[in-house]
Every structure is written in structure tokens, then in C-alpha cells.
mmCIF file of C-alpha atoms in Angstrom:
data_model
loop_
_atom_site.group_PDB
_atom_site.id
_atom_site.type_symbol
_atom_site.label_atom_id
_atom_site.label_comp_id
_atom_site.label_asym_id
_atom_site.label_seq_id
_atom_site.Cartn_x
_atom_site.Cartn_y
_atom_site.Cartn_z
ATOM 1 C CA LEU A 1 220.780 98.942 123.888
ATOM 2 C CA SER A 2 218.536 101.744 125.528
ATOM 3 C CA GLU A 3 215.603 99.603 124.882
ATOM 4 C CA HIS A 4 216.659 97.246 126.572
ATOM 5 C CA GLY A 5 217.354 99.763 129.918
ATOM 6 C CA ILE A 6 221.510 99.116 129.010
ATOM 7 C CA SER A 7 223.532 102.296 128.290
ATOM 8 C CA ASN A 8 227.219 101.355 129.595
ATOM 9 C CA LEU A 9 229.605 98.103 129.808
ATOM 10 C CA ASP A 10 228.811 96.976 133.032
ATOM 11 C CA GLU A 11 224.851 96.345 132.414
ATOM 12 C CA LEU A 12 225.848 95.211 128.344
ATOM 13 C CA ASP A 13 227.586 92.746 131.139
ATOM 14 C CA ALA A 14 225.046 91.946 133.313
ATOM 15 C CA SER A 15 222.259 91.683 131.263
ATOM 16 C CA LEU A 16 224.751 89.314 128.517
ATOM 17 C CA SER A 17 225.005 87.202 132.037
ATOM 18 C CA SER A 18 221.456 86.625 132.612
ATOM 19 C CA VAL A 19 220.958 85.807 129.291
ATOM 20 C CA SER A 20 223.272 83.126 129.663
ATOM 21 C CA ASP A 21 222.342 81.790 133.158
ATOM 22 C CA LYS A 22 218.750 81.477 131.713
ATOM 23 C CA ALA A 23 220.045 79.896 128.560
ATOM 24 C CA TYR A 24 222.170 76.829 130.352
ATOM 25 C CA SER A 25 218.423 76.639 132.709
ATOM 26 C CA ILE A 26 217.145 75.279 130.166
ATOM 27 C CA ARG A 27 219.734 73.584 128.109
ATOM 28 C CA GLU A 28 219.951 71.256 131.490
ATOM 29 C CA GLY A 29 216.363 70.932 131.681
ATOM 30 C CA MET A 30 216.386 69.489 128.304
ATOM 31 C CA LYS A 31 219.015 67.404 129.123
ATOM 32 C CA THR A 32 217.019 65.918 131.533
ATOM 33 C CA ALA A 33 213.945 65.876 129.715
ATOM 34 C CA GLU A 34 215.844 63.843 126.371
ATOM 35 C CA GLU A 35 217.434 61.400 129.136
ATOM 36 C CA ARG A 36 214.241 60.800 130.679
ATOM 37 C CA MET A 37 212.192 60.255 127.114
ATOM 38 C CA LYS A 38 214.685 57.721 126.026
ATOM 39 C CA LYS A 39 214.093 55.984 129.530
ATOM 40 C CA LEU A 40 210.305 55.715 128.804
ATOM 41 C CA GLN A 41 211.408 54.632 125.109
ATOM 42 C CA LYS A 42 212.771 51.199 126.730
ATOM 43 C CA LEU A 43 211.078 50.912 129.630
ATOM 44 C CA ILE A 44 207.549 50.805 126.567
ATOM 45 C CA GLU A 45 209.980 48.445 124.360
ATOM 46 C CA TYR A 46 210.872 46.394 126.751
ATOM 47 C CA GLY A 47 208.099 46.105 129.123
ATOM 48 C CA LYS A 48 205.971 45.067 126.011
ATOM 49 C CA ASN A 49 208.162 42.223 124.857
ATOM 50 C CA TYR A 50 207.830 41.396 128.691
ATOM 51 C CA THR A 51 204.810 41.396 128.917
ATOM 52 C CA GLU A 52 204.080 39.982 125.000
ATOM 53 C CA TYR A 53 206.367 37.377 126.067
ATOM 54 C CA LYS A 54 205.794 36.186 129.778
ATOM 55 C CA PRO A 55 203.553 32.959 128.497
ATOM 56 C CA ILE A 56 205.632 31.972 126.276
ATOM 57 C CA HIS A 57 208.774 31.590 128.961
ATOM 58 C CA ASP A 58 206.187 30.266 131.593
ATOM 59 C CA GLU A 59 205.281 27.744 129.410
ATOM 60 C CA LEU A 60 208.872 26.804 128.751
ATOM 61 C CA LYS A 61 209.142 26.824 132.923
ATOM 62 C CA LYS A 62 206.758 24.799 132.506
ATOM 63 C CA LEU A 63 208.515 22.296 130.445
ATOM 64 C CA GLN A 64 211.123 22.027 133.109
ATOM 65 C CA ASN A 65 210.582 19.115 134.585
ATOM 66 C CA GLY A 66 210.924 15.722 132.756
ATOM 67 C CA TRP A 67 210.296 16.258 129.335
ATOM 68 C CA THR A 68 213.504 16.709 127.795
ATOM 69 C CA ASN A 69 212.625 16.626 124.338
ATOM 70 C CA LYS A 70 209.943 18.346 124.399
ATOM 71 C CA ARG A 71 211.514 21.431 126.263
ATOM 72 C CA ASP A 72 214.773 21.321 123.849
ATOM 73 C CA LYS A 73 212.018 21.511 120.038
ATOM 74 C CA TYR A 74 209.761 23.907 122.940
ATOM 75 C CA GLU A 75 212.621 26.385 123.455
ATOM 76 C CA GLU A 76 214.128 26.401 119.407
ATOM 77 C CA ALA A 77 210.972 26.096 118.289
ATOM 78 C CA HIS A 78 210.582 29.327 120.643
ATOM 79 C CA ARG A 79 214.273 30.544 120.748
ATOM 80 C CA ALA A 80 213.952 34.169 119.833
ATOM 81 C CA GLU A 81 210.925 35.040 121.639
ATOM 82 C CA LEU A 82 212.647 34.059 125.120
ATOM 83 C CA THR A 83 215.685 35.736 124.178
ATOM 84 C CA LEU A 84 214.240 39.211 123.970
ATOM 85 C CA TRP A 85 211.605 38.090 126.939
ATOM 86 C CA SER A 86 214.826 37.177 128.756
ATOM 87 C CA ALA A 87 216.958 41.053 127.462
ATOM 88 C CA ALA A 88 213.123 42.577 129.170
ATOM 89 C CA SER A 89 213.387 40.651 132.270
ATOM 90 C CA ARG A 90 216.802 41.306 132.982
ATOM 91 C CA TYR A 91 216.123 44.441 131.733
ATOM 92 C CA LEU A 92 213.069 45.496 133.736
ATOM 93 C CA HIS A 93 215.078 44.125 136.891
ATOM 94 C CA ALA A 94 217.675 46.275 136.727
ATOM 95 C CA ASN A 95 216.064 49.705 136.518
ATOM 96 C CA LEU A 96 212.618 49.632 138.622
ATOM 97 C CA PRO A 97 211.916 49.150 141.972
ATOM 98 C CA LYS A 98 211.987 45.401 143.584
ATOM 99 C CA GLU A 99 208.220 46.168 145.151
ATOM 100 C CA THR A 100 207.367 46.392 141.589
ATOM 101 C CA LYS A 101 204.410 44.462 141.404
ATOM 102 C CA THR A 102 202.820 45.545 137.713
ATOM 103 C CA LEU A 103 203.873 46.653 134.897
ATOM 104 C CA PRO A 104 202.851 50.521 134.384
ATOM 105 C CA ILE A 105 203.124 50.398 130.575
ATOM 106 C CA ALA A 106 199.942 53.026 129.453
ATOM 107 C CA GLU A 107 201.219 55.580 132.008
ATOM 108 C CA TRP A 108 204.948 55.461 130.336
ATOM 109 C CA GLU A 109 202.716 55.962 127.128
ATOM 110 C CA GLN A 110 201.025 58.210 128.382
ATOM 111 C CA GLU A 111 204.059 60.506 129.566
ATOM 112 C CA TYR A 112 206.073 59.569 126.241
ATOM 113 C CA TYR A 113 203.923 61.119 123.842
#
């Protein structure tokens, strides 16, 4: 105790309080960083899915007018990809500003890693 300049209970209490406050601040900072990491992880995952499967979605949109049989076959053949694209689209539209034109996946990855 004397190494840290503590000679009575009041000084000990003040020192412990200071350490406790620093620990709380560090925990809060870690919690914020962990939440950001989780969000970045989802943004990266959904951003990649959106980018990868958008051409399939766009092709389906081209088949929407007429060609019902061809459209149905295409949709059935690409159901998994279209489901992943749809989930990614919903997540990204809900979590990015409306004015977002491009997905900064490389920036998200750089921040994450």
C-alpha cells in the first residue's frame, strides 16, 4: 500500500474507486467495440451475398413480364440464391442510409480485420 502512496482507509477507498471507474470505462468501450464488430460481420456477409446474387435477381426481374413458365423454372432453379439475395437486401436496406449507392465491403473488411 505504501508503494502506491496509500496510508489510510480513505486513500485506499479513493484508489479502489478510481480503479473501478477505469475498469468500467474499459468494459463499456469493449462492449461498444464488440457490438460494432458484430454489425460489421453482418454487413460484410450480407453485402457479399447481395453483390454475388444480384445478377440472378436481375435476370428474374427481366423474366417477370410474360414468359411465366420460363420465369417459374428460373425461380425454382435459383431459389436458394434468390432467398439469400432477398435476406441481404432486407438487412442492408434496414441498416444502411437510404442514400447509399454502393456497398463499401472493402472498407468494412478493413475495419473488421
